[in-house]
């Protein structure tokens, strides 16, 4: 029977909130009038229990940054700012706001609403230098954002045919290629995580089963004992020359590392897994677009392009946005775009990066660092303990925090697609005409001005 794709949610906070987001500072101009305690409905300001003549240290972890106490202090003795610990979160594209946002998404399964207006930056590197055309919000041509039309987030992995051939009797002559359908354009990867303990891994596998997606893991790793529907989510990654290591019995997708001997590896894997589709793991570096075109000529179904955690190519530091645009263009120019699926991994730090990477040419994105952040990672060097190797993490915790986060990111994808008037994630791929790129906008605005770009 038809079942609408629905993702469950369960409120699940971090085991212990590591620190207060805001620092509420009361300086020595304070005359202990107590007005701030009346103004703050969150209980940040209270009188000292032992000596009610003076105010106690503010309970900064309760502060919502509304600034009401600051505005109403007769002595101008209060300031509210981000705490040092909060500002030390993440690094590069993993800004403190993004890390904190992922923590909240993983806790609630909900997207943040910037009801008081967006206060973040309007332009930045990579995906942050592009905007999607949201004209359906202000000028809906069909059903508006949440109309009656179903918005599909399903995508396919593998080759597609660009036409069908039939004989005179109307029977199909075209041999249909193998492909795998995903209900959302997101997969997970733990193969680039240094240490992986059993509990988070098991939680991620179960989450992938609920979400209908897949988890890349290093072939040969010890696997938990789980029901078949969970184990079918696993995609073994084989490293050069190690195609015989023990792993899951009949995976739908198999990946291999690119190496000088990759053709022999692929031959061995094809014989071992005759029903699988195969993906090549390619480290993004100079000339990756040419590598992609050559791999399609060699018959590869999927190219999994690996960027670093900042979303950059190795060596060139070209950003994933520009790199994916170049790969998509090279494949389209060679008329082979439908012959391969592109998976993009690395630097995906926010829900809106999913539709943006699809627009740049990816079919599917991979969650790596975002998964660690969902489990409690600080997203950068300030992280005290890696949650992936944290023995305190239970399977249930990893499961719910992952399902919550991916559900929130899917909701964001639906919002963006609805606002763009795009009803199918498949149609979002390479849809650059529905995006605005900062570089183009700047050139259009200033190139005719003397001294302009
Ligand atoms: S309102 Fe200002 S002066 Fe009065 S107790 Fe609070 S911080 Fe001190
Ligand atoms: S900023 Fe708002 S929430 Fe924070 S302490 Fe002041 S009144 Fe309370």
Tab-separated table of C-alpha atoms and ligand atoms in Angstrom:
chain	number	residue	atom	x	y	z
A	1	UNK	CA	0.000	0.000	0.000
A	2	UNK	CA	1.155	3.535	-0.752
A	3	UNK	CA	2.820	5.200	2.222
A	4	UNK	CA	3.639	8.873	2.227
A	5	UNK	CA	7.270	9.521	3.100
A	6	UNK	CA	7.174	10.721	6.660
A	7	UNK	CA	9.995	11.211	9.118
A	8	UNK	CA	9.484	10.854	12.876
A	9	UNK	CA	10.895	13.327	15.420
A	10	UNK	CA	11.763	13.053	19.076
A	11	UNK	CA	13.034	15.864	21.293
A	12	UNK	CA	16.486	14.820	22.494
A	13	UNK	CA	18.927	17.370	23.949
A	14	UNK	CA	22.699	17.071	24.146
A	15	UNK	CA	23.673	15.004	27.205
A	16	UNK	CA	24.889	18.152	28.895
A	17	UNK	CA	24.684	21.633	27.464
A	18	UNK	CA	28.383	22.404	27.224
A	19	UNK	CA	28.176	26.116	27.982
A	20	UNK	CA	25.985	29.202	27.780
A	21	UNK	CA	25.606	30.752	24.339
A	22	UNK	CA	25.378	34.243	25.779
A	23	UNK	CA	27.520	36.027	28.326
A	24	UNK	CA	25.427	38.393	30.483
A	25	UNK	CA	27.769	40.837	32.155
A	26	UNK	CA	26.775	43.174	35.007
A	27	UNK	CA	29.431	45.808	35.629
A	28	UNK	CA	30.192	47.896	38.715
A	29	UNK	CA	27.787	50.659	37.740
A	30	UNK	CA	24.988	48.373	39.013
A	31	UNK	CA	23.167	49.846	42.030
A	32	UNK	CA	21.255	46.612	42.770
A	33	UNK	CA	17.872	48.138	42.045
A	34	UNK	CA	16.510	44.766	40.849
A	35	UNK	CA	14.750	46.134	37.776
A	36	UNK	CA	16.496	43.608	35.506
A	37	UNK	CA	15.006	40.757	37.551
A	38	UNK	CA	11.508	42.186	36.883
A	39	UNK	CA	12.254	42.598	33.170
A	40	UNK	CA	13.718	39.169	32.433
A	41	UNK	CA	11.002	36.539	32.149
A	42	UNK	CA	13.586	33.770	31.808
A	43	UNK	CA	14.969	34.052	35.340
A	44	UNK	CA	18.489	35.109	34.431
A	45	UNK	CA	18.598	37.871	37.058
A	46	UNK	CA	17.859	37.142	40.690
A	47	UNK	CA	18.806	38.544	44.022
A	48	UNK	CA	21.542	36.765	45.919
A	49	UNK	CA	20.004	34.063	48.117
A	50	UNK	CA	22.333	34.793	51.019
A	51	UNK	CA	22.344	38.581	50.769
A	52	UNK	CA	19.220	39.928	49.049
A	53	UNK	CA	20.637	43.439	49.070
A	54	UNK	CA	22.792	42.518	46.067
A	55	UNK	CA	22.146	40.801	42.745
A	56	UNK	CA	23.404	37.254	42.170
A	57	UNK	CA	25.653	36.307	39.255
A	58	UNK	CA	23.391	36.185	36.137
A	59	UNK	CA	22.333	32.669	35.041
A	60	UNK	CA	23.595	33.287	31.528
A	61	UNK	CA	22.638	29.821	30.235
A	62	UNK	CA	18.951	30.860	30.459
A	63	UNK	CA	19.403	34.061	28.443
A	64	UNK	CA	17.550	34.352	25.112
A	65	UNK	CA	19.348	37.518	24.062
A	66	UNK	CA	16.169	39.642	23.922
A	67	UNK	CA	18.061	42.643	25.380
A	68	UNK	CA	15.086	43.764	27.484
A	69	UNK	CA	17.159	43.967	30.668
A	70	UNK	CA	19.881	45.878	28.847
A	71	UNK	CA	17.382	48.441	27.580
A	72	UNK	CA	15.760	48.893	30.978
A	73	UNK	CA	18.794	49.106	33.246
A	74	UNK	CA	18.859	52.681	34.592
A	75	UNK	CA	22.622	52.470	35.088
A	76	UNK	CA	23.490	51.002	31.656
A	77	UNK	CA	25.316	48.352	33.666
A	78	UNK	CA	24.341	45.321	31.564
A	79	UNK	CA	25.739	43.913	28.348
A	80	UNK	CA	24.801	40.696	26.575
A	81	UNK	CA	27.205	39.226	24.062
A	82	UNK	CA	28.134	35.827	22.701
A	83	UNK	CA	30.233	33.866	25.170
A	84	UNK	CA	33.876	33.036	24.431
A	85	UNK	CA	33.053	29.322	24.328
A	86	UNK	CA	30.289	29.912	21.793
A	87	UNK	CA	32.553	31.984	19.569
A	88	UNK	CA	35.205	29.251	19.671
A	89	UNK	CA	32.814	26.708	18.078
A	90	UNK	CA	33.567	25.357	14.618
A	91	UNK	CA	35.980	27.008	12.228
A	92	UNK	CA	35.769	28.343	8.643
A	93	UNK	CA	32.420	27.435	7.045
A	94	UNK	CA	31.500	25.724	10.339
A	95	UNK	CA	30.551	28.977	12.036
A	96	UNK	CA	29.335	29.014	15.679
A	97	UNK	CA	25.825	29.784	14.418
A	98	UNK	CA	25.884	26.747	12.137
A	99	UNK	CA	27.159	24.389	14.813
A	100	UNK	CA	24.543	25.682	17.244
A	101	UNK	CA	21.839	25.449	14.563
A	102	UNK	CA	22.684	21.803	13.879
A	103	UNK	CA	22.580	21.100	17.619
A	104	UNK	CA	19.099	22.599	17.767
A	105	UNK	CA	17.921	20.797	14.608
A	106	UNK	CA	19.198	17.502	16.029
A	107	UNK	CA	17.472	18.184	19.315
A	108	UNK	CA	14.074	19.152	17.938
A	109	UNK	CA	13.864	18.031	14.304
A	110	UNK	CA	12.780	21.594	13.514
A	111	UNK	CA	14.326	24.353	11.457
A	112	UNK	CA	15.215	27.640	13.125
A	113	UNK	CA	12.858	30.501	12.274
A	114	UNK	CA	14.454	33.884	12.083
A	115	UNK	CA	11.250	35.701	13.006
A	116	UNK	CA	13.006	38.917	13.982
A	117	UNK	CA	14.741	39.093	10.606
A	118	UNK	CA	17.833	37.364	9.333
A	119	UNK	CA	20.888	38.760	11.089
A	120	UNK	CA	23.556	36.632	9.428
A	121	UNK	CA	25.806	37.473	6.538
A	122	UNK	CA	24.361	37.854	3.054
A	123	UNK	CA	27.431	36.721	1.199
A	124	UNK	CA	30.407	34.511	1.991
A	125	UNK	CA	32.573	31.891	0.338
A	126	UNK	CA	31.261	28.953	-1.691
A	127	UNK	CA	27.580	28.134	-1.324
A	128	UNK	CA	27.140	31.328	0.698
A	129	UNK	CA	27.776	33.374	-2.439
A	130	UNK	CA	24.640	32.088	-4.158
A	131	UNK	CA	20.940	32.648	-3.597
A	132	UNK	CA	18.006	30.687	-4.890
A	133	UNK	CA	15.159	32.295	-6.797
A	134	UNK	CA	12.305	32.283	-4.274
A	135	UNK	CA	9.848	34.198	-6.456
A	136	UNK	CA	7.050	31.685	-5.800
A	137	UNK	CA	6.788	33.135	-2.291
A	138	UNK	CA	5.781	36.584	-3.433
A	139	UNK	CA	4.188	35.685	-6.758
A	140	UNK	CA	2.851	32.134	-6.590
A	141	UNK	CA	1.969	30.911	-10.043
A	142	UNK	CA	0.453	27.611	-8.988
A	143	UNK	CA	-0.343	26.432	-5.498
A	144	UNK	CA	1.999	28.601	-3.485
A	145	UNK	CA	4.594	27.118	-1.192
A	146	UNK	CA	2.477	24.609	0.670
A	147	UNK	CA	0.009	23.914	-2.076
A	148	UNK	CA	-1.826	20.769	-3.000
A	149	UNK	CA	0.906	19.564	-5.333
A	150	UNK	CA	3.208	17.008	-3.796
A	151	UNK	CA	6.872	17.999	-3.757
A	152	UNK	CA	9.121	15.007	-4.335
A	153	UNK	CA	12.596	14.874	-2.819
A	154	UNK	CA	13.368	11.511	-4.452
A	155	UNK	CA	16.478	11.134	-6.597
A	156	UNK	CA	18.165	8.299	-8.483
A	157	UNK	CA	21.699	6.975	-8.291
A	158	UNK	CA	23.181	5.346	-11.360
A	159	UNK	CA	22.939	5.714	-15.107
A	160	UNK	CA	19.767	6.946	-16.763
A	161	UNK	CA	18.706	6.521	-20.361
A	162	UNK	CA	18.067	9.649	-22.430
A	163	UNK	CA	15.697	7.861	-24.833
A	164	UNK	CA	13.881	4.536	-25.229
A	165	UNK	CA	13.822	2.280	-28.276
A	166	UNK	CA	10.986	-0.093	-29.225
A	167	UNK	CA	10.591	-2.698	-31.935
A	168	UNK	CA	7.694	-2.748	-34.463
A	169	UNK	CA	5.512	-4.626	-31.997
A	170	UNK	CA	6.041	-1.967	-29.356
A	171	UNK	CA	8.268	-4.080	-27.147
A	172	UNK	CA	11.051	-2.280	-25.338
A	173	UNK	CA	14.467	-2.813	-26.905
A	174	UNK	CA	16.468	-0.546	-24.602
A	175	UNK	CA	18.236	-2.379	-21.828
A	176	UNK	CA	17.408	-0.477	-18.664
A	177	UNK	CA	20.454	0.292	-16.503
A	178	UNK	CA	20.539	-0.563	-12.800
A	179	UNK	CA	19.828	2.326	-10.502
A	180	UNK	CA	18.918	2.950	-6.870
A	181	UNK	CA	16.166	5.357	-5.850
A	182	UNK	CA	16.567	7.414	-2.674
A	183	UNK	CA	13.626	9.238	-1.049
A	184	UNK	CA	15.888	12.207	-0.319
A	185	UNK	CA	19.157	13.421	-1.853
A	186	UNK	CA	21.218	12.783	1.270
A	187	UNK	CA	23.501	9.913	2.219
A	188	UNK	CA	25.822	9.423	5.183
A	189	UNK	CA	29.495	8.590	5.370
A	190	UNK	CA	31.535	7.428	8.332
A	191	UNK	CA	34.545	6.261	6.335
A	192	UNK	CA	36.390	9.557	6.822
A	193	UNK	CA	35.818	9.572	10.615
A	194	UNK	CA	38.977	8.605	12.446
A	195	UNK	CA	37.510	6.486	15.231
A	196	UNK	CA	34.127	4.918	15.033
A	197	UNK	CA	32.626	3.201	18.044
A	198	UNK	CA	29.867	0.640	17.768
A	199	UNK	CA	27.020	2.661	19.312
A	200	UNK	CA	27.088	5.743	17.042
A	201	UNK	CA	27.650	3.518	13.992
A	202	UNK	CA	24.674	1.324	14.903
A	203	UNK	CA	22.526	4.416	15.503
A	204	UNK	CA	23.458	5.854	12.106
A	205	UNK	CA	22.670	2.567	10.336
A	206	UNK	CA	19.246	2.415	11.998
A	207	UNK	CA	18.650	6.078	11.136
A	208	UNK	CA	19.542	5.363	7.490
A	209	UNK	CA	16.959	2.540	7.473
A	210	UNK	CA	14.257	4.908	8.771
A	211	UNK	CA	15.270	7.622	6.309
A	212	UNK	CA	15.525	5.189	3.369
A	213	UNK	CA	19.118	6.186	2.637
A	214	UNK	CA	22.590	4.647	2.842
A	215	UNK	CA	25.769	4.766	4.954
A	216	UNK	CA	29.261	4.535	3.439
A	217	UNK	CA	31.697	2.658	5.653
A	218	UNK	CA	35.157	1.108	5.179
A	219	UNK	CA	34.829	-2.488	3.933
A	220	UNK	CA	36.426	-4.833	6.421
A	221	UNK	CA	35.127	-2.912	9.489
A	222	UNK	CA	33.443	-4.856	12.249
A	223	UNK	CA	29.687	-4.652	11.719
A	224	UNK	CA	26.901	-4.698	14.300
A	225	UNK	CA	24.270	-7.413	14.164
A	226	UNK	CA	21.119	-5.744	12.920
A	227	UNK	CA	17.967	-6.756	11.004
A	228	UNK	CA	18.228	-7.088	7.229
A	229	UNK	CA	16.405	-3.804	6.520
A	230	UNK	CA	19.114	-1.940	8.468
A	231	UNK	CA	22.022	-3.859	6.933
A	232	UNK	CA	20.789	-3.098	3.413
A	233	UNK	CA	21.673	0.555	4.016
A	234	UNK	CA	25.399	-0.198	4.087
A	235	UNK	CA	27.665	0.797	1.224
A	236	UNK	CA	31.112	-0.795	1.587
A	237	UNK	CA	34.058	1.312	0.482
A	238	UNK	CA	36.959	-0.747	-0.836
A	239	UNK	CA	40.439	0.661	-0.722
A	240	UNK	CA	43.044	0.048	-3.409
A	241	UNK	CA	44.002	-3.609	-3.775
A	242	UNK	CA	41.774	-4.760	-0.901
A	243	UNK	CA	38.757	-6.008	-2.790
A	244	UNK	CA	38.600	-9.353	-0.993
A	245	UNK	CA	38.063	-8.105	2.570
A	246	UNK	CA	34.994	-9.429	4.349
A	247	UNK	CA	31.895	-7.248	4.287
A	248	UNK	CA	28.094	-7.228	3.787
A	249	UNK	CA	26.904	-9.974	1.463
A	250	UNK	CA	24.820	-8.252	-1.224
A	251	UNK	CA	25.079	-4.455	-1.133
A	252	UNK	CA	23.046	-2.391	-3.625
A	253	UNK	CA	25.904	0.089	-4.016
A	254	UNK	CA	29.647	-0.542	-3.787
A	255	UNK	CA	32.389	2.063	-3.840
A	256	UNK	CA	36.070	1.768	-4.605
A	257	UNK	CA	38.955	4.118	-4.105
A	258	UNK	CA	40.599	5.548	-7.206
A	259	UNK	CA	44.148	4.268	-7.654
A	260	UNK	CA	46.398	3.400	-10.603
A	261	UNK	CA	44.978	-0.158	-10.424
A	262	UNK	CA	41.317	0.790	-10.088
A	263	UNK	CA	40.216	-1.114	-13.224
A	264	UNK	CA	41.445	-4.409	-11.758
A	265	UNK	CA	39.736	-3.570	-8.464
A	266	UNK	CA	36.472	-2.822	-10.275
A	267	UNK	CA	36.697	-6.076	-12.235
A	268	UNK	CA	37.148	-8.061	-9.025
A	269	UNK	CA	34.294	-6.220	-7.295
A	270	UNK	CA	31.949	-6.636	-10.294
A	271	UNK	CA	32.517	-10.391	-10.180
A	272	UNK	CA	31.969	-10.450	-6.410
A	273	UNK	CA	28.826	-8.227	-6.402
A	274	UNK	CA	27.050	-8.798	-9.754
A	275	UNK	CA	23.853	-6.978	-8.690
A	276	UNK	CA	25.457	-3.799	-7.347
A	277	UNK	CA	26.034	-0.443	-8.960
A	278	UNK	CA	29.525	0.947	-8.575
A	279	UNK	CA	30.833	4.279	-7.505
A	280	UNK	CA	34.325	5.686	-7.807
A	281	UNK	CA	35.684	7.798	-4.938
A	282	UNK	CA	37.545	10.710	-6.417
A	283	UNK	CA	39.458	13.205	-4.341
A	284	UNK	CA	38.573	16.653	-5.654
A	285	UNK	CA	41.699	18.296	-7.042
A	286	UNK	CA	42.837	20.189	-10.110
A	287	UNK	CA	41.288	18.747	-13.278
A	288	UNK	CA	38.548	16.795	-11.454
A	289	UNK	CA	36.084	17.659	-14.245
A	290	UNK	CA	38.283	15.864	-16.801
A	291	UNK	CA	38.636	12.872	-14.455
A	292	UNK	CA	34.825	12.744	-14.249
A	293	UNK	CA	34.395	12.750	-18.044
A	294	UNK	CA	37.029	9.995	-18.416
A	295	UNK	CA	35.385	7.847	-15.735
A	296	UNK	CA	32.031	8.015	-17.521
A	297	UNK	CA	33.737	6.825	-20.718
A	298	UNK	CA	35.023	3.903	-18.650
A	299	UNK	CA	31.437	3.017	-17.703
A	300	UNK	CA	31.326	4.195	-14.063
A	301	UNK	CA	27.770	4.618	-12.669
A	302	UNK	CA	28.523	7.004	-9.803
A	303	UNK	CA	31.312	9.479	-9.074
A	304	UNK	CA	31.662	10.391	-5.409
A	305	UNK	CA	33.639	13.637	-5.260
A	306	UNK	CA	35.414	14.238	-1.957
A	307	UNK	CA	36.038	17.820	-0.827
A	308	UNK	CA	37.605	18.630	2.524
A	309	UNK	CA	35.606	19.712	5.587
A	310	UNK	CA	35.728	23.308	4.371
A	311	UNK	CA	34.299	22.248	0.998
A	312	UNK	CA	37.531	22.797	-0.923
A	313	UNK	CA	39.497	20.879	-3.522
A	314	UNK	CA	42.875	19.541	-2.459
A	315	UNK	CA	45.734	21.774	-3.599
A	316	UNK	CA	43.790	24.320	-5.634
A	317	UNK	CA	41.423	25.232	-2.739
A	318	UNK	CA	38.721	25.719	-5.383
A	319	UNK	CA	35.392	25.612	-3.590
A	320	UNK	CA	32.861	22.817	-4.093
A	321	UNK	CA	30.348	25.243	-5.588
A	322	UNK	CA	32.706	26.172	-8.459
A	323	UNK	CA	34.110	22.665	-8.762
A	324	UNK	CA	30.645	21.068	-9.069
A	325	UNK	CA	29.580	23.691	-11.610
A	326	UNK	CA	32.686	22.804	-13.664
A	327	UNK	CA	32.038	19.030	-13.412
A	328	UNK	CA	28.384	19.439	-14.388
A	329	UNK	CA	29.308	21.650	-17.336
A	330	UNK	CA	32.058	19.281	-18.555
A	331	UNK	CA	29.651	16.306	-18.447
A	332	UNK	CA	26.879	18.283	-20.163
A	333	UNK	CA	29.261	19.512	-22.887
A	334	UNK	CA	30.286	15.904	-23.524
A	335	UNK	CA	26.549	14.933	-23.681
A	336	UNK	CA	27.037	12.369	-20.916
A	337	UNK	CA	25.396	14.057	-17.942
A	338	UNK	CA	22.650	11.397	-17.757
A	339	UNK	CA	25.216	8.615	-17.859
A	340	UNK	CA	26.439	9.151	-14.314
A	341	UNK	CA	25.372	10.365	-10.867
A	342	UNK	CA	27.487	12.826	-8.937
A	343	UNK	CA	27.714	12.539	-5.169
A	344	UNK	CA	29.231	15.564	-3.416
A	345	UNK	CA	30.866	15.308	0.009
A	346	UNK	CA	32.558	17.863	2.229
A	347	UNK	CA	31.835	21.367	3.512
A	348	UNK	CA	28.067	20.885	3.786
A	349	UNK	CA	27.487	22.848	6.956
A	350	UNK	CA	23.876	24.021	6.711
A	351	UNK	CA	20.506	22.795	5.489
A	352	UNK	CA	20.449	25.310	2.635
A	353	UNK	CA	23.711	23.843	1.294
A	354	UNK	CA	21.746	20.795	0.122
A	355	UNK	CA	19.595	22.529	-2.531
A	356	UNK	CA	22.540	24.753	-3.450
A	357	UNK	CA	24.870	21.827	-4.131
A	358	UNK	CA	22.130	20.193	-6.214
A	359	UNK	CA	21.747	23.388	-8.218
A	360	UNK	CA	25.519	23.360	-8.802
A	361	UNK	CA	25.281	19.863	-10.289
A	362	UNK	CA	25.279	17.210	-7.543
A	363	UNK	CA	22.621	14.472	-7.618
A	364	UNK	CA	23.117	13.612	-3.965
A	365	UNK	CA	25.085	15.090	-1.075
A	366	UNK	CA	26.832	13.238	1.731
A	367	UNK	CA	26.600	14.104	5.414
A	368	UNK	CA	29.843	13.609	7.319
A	369	UNK	CA	30.939	16.403	9.639
A	370	UNK	CA	27.289	17.480	10.093
A	371	UNK	CA	26.549	14.035	11.563
A	372	UNK	CA	29.316	14.429	14.098
A	373	UNK	CA	28.024	17.878	15.014
A	374	UNK	CA	24.520	16.426	15.398
A	375	UNK	CA	25.917	14.033	17.987
A	376	UNK	CA	27.606	16.844	19.924
A	377	UNK	CA	30.873	17.641	18.108
A	378	UNK	CA	31.926	21.300	18.333
A	379	UNK	CA	32.750	21.231	14.622
A	380	UNK	CA	36.377	22.255	14.957
A	381	UNK	CA	39.501	22.316	17.084
A	382	UNK	CA	37.610	23.445	20.214
A	383	UNK	CA	35.853	20.062	20.462
A	384	UNK	CA	36.811	18.430	23.751
A	385	UNK	CA	35.776	14.855	22.876
A	386	UNK	CA	34.903	13.370	19.488
A	387	UNK	CA	31.328	12.070	19.794
A	388	UNK	CA	32.031	9.355	17.247
A	389	UNK	CA	34.421	7.683	19.674
A	390	UNK	CA	32.575	8.785	22.814
A	391	UNK	CA	31.618	5.739	24.812
A	392	UNK	CA	28.786	7.733	26.450
A	393	UNK	CA	26.759	7.825	23.234
A	394	UNK	CA	23.987	5.270	23.000
A	395	UNK	CA	22.537	3.809	19.832
A	396	UNK	CA	19.198	5.448	20.568
A	397	UNK	CA	20.790	8.864	21.032
A	398	UNK	CA	22.701	8.606	17.734
A	399	UNK	CA	19.551	7.362	15.980
A	400	UNK	CA	17.240	10.159	17.097
A	401	UNK	CA	19.706	13.020	16.783
A	402	UNK	CA	20.453	11.889	13.195
A	403	UNK	CA	16.814	11.377	12.182
A	404	UNK	CA	15.928	14.770	13.691
A	405	UNK	CA	18.680	16.597	11.839
A	406	UNK	CA	18.093	14.950	8.464
A	407	UNK	CA	14.339	15.531	8.856
A	408	UNK	CA	14.965	19.238	9.478
A	409	UNK	CA	17.279	19.462	6.464
A	410	UNK	CA	14.664	17.760	4.307
A	411	UNK	CA	12.066	20.266	5.504
A	412	UNK	CA	14.423	23.047	4.417
A	413	UNK	CA	14.802	21.406	1.008
A	414	UNK	CA	10.999	21.281	0.685
A	415	UNK	CA	10.763	24.955	1.686
A	416	UNK	CA	13.339	26.009	-0.890
A	417	UNK	CA	11.837	23.875	-3.648
A	418	UNK	CA	8.345	25.113	-2.835
A	419	UNK	CA	9.523	28.710	-2.888
A	420	UNK	CA	11.309	28.114	-6.194
A	421	UNK	CA	8.281	26.386	-7.707
A	422	UNK	CA	10.330	23.213	-8.324
A	423	UNK	CA	8.309	20.091	-7.542
A	424	UNK	CA	10.984	17.448	-7.995
A	425	UNK	CA	14.489	17.273	-6.525
A	426	UNK	CA	15.622	15.564	-9.731
A	427	UNK	CA	14.819	18.770	-11.612
A	428	UNK	CA	16.843	20.893	-9.223
A	429	UNK	CA	20.109	19.368	-10.421
A	430	UNK	CA	22.101	21.865	-12.502
A	431	UNK	CA	19.227	24.371	-12.429
A	432	UNK	CA	21.617	27.330	-12.314
A	433	UNK	CA	19.114	29.533	-14.121
A	434	UNK	CA	17.065	29.554	-10.895
A	435	UNK	CA	19.962	30.793	-8.768
A	436	UNK	CA	21.788	34.070	-8.446
A	437	UNK	CA	25.547	33.988	-8.073
A	438	UNK	CA	27.242	36.823	-6.259
A	439	UNK	CA	30.078	37.015	-8.799
A	440	UNK	CA	27.557	37.416	-11.664
A	441	UNK	CA	25.487	39.975	-9.753
A	442	UNK	CA	28.605	42.000	-8.965
A	443	UNK	CA	29.790	41.868	-12.573
A	444	UNK	CA	26.355	42.870	-13.896
A	445	UNK	CA	26.141	45.771	-11.470
A	446	UNK	CA	29.646	47.164	-11.719
A	447	UNK	CA	31.351	46.021	-14.924
A	448	UNK	CA	30.198	49.115	-16.859
A	449	UNK	CA	31.381	51.459	-14.181
A	450	UNK	CA	34.874	52.809	-14.592
A	451	UNK	CA	37.138	50.826	-12.285
A	452	UNK	CA	34.433	48.149	-11.878
A	453	UNK	CA	35.072	44.408	-11.996
B	1	LIG	S1	18.685	46.933	36.387
B	1	LIG	FE1	20.813	47.547	36.197
B	1	LIG	S2	21.257	48.653	38.047
B	1	LIG	FE2	19.374	47.569	38.437
B	1	LIG	S3	20.046	45.637	39.365
B	1	LIG	FE3	19.898	45.244	37.202
B	1	LIG	S4	21.956	45.637	36.435
B	1	LIG	FE4	21.835	46.582	38.454
B	2	LIG	S1	18.710	39.698	27.384
B	2	LIG	FE1	16.573	39.096	27.759
B	2	LIG	S2	16.730	36.935	28.277
B	2	LIG	FE2	18.789	37.744	28.463
B	2	LIG	S3	18.987	38.317	30.559
B	2	LIG	FE3	18.258	40.136	29.518
B	2	LIG	S4	16.036	40.101	29.663
B	2	LIG	FE4	16.785	38.079	30.221
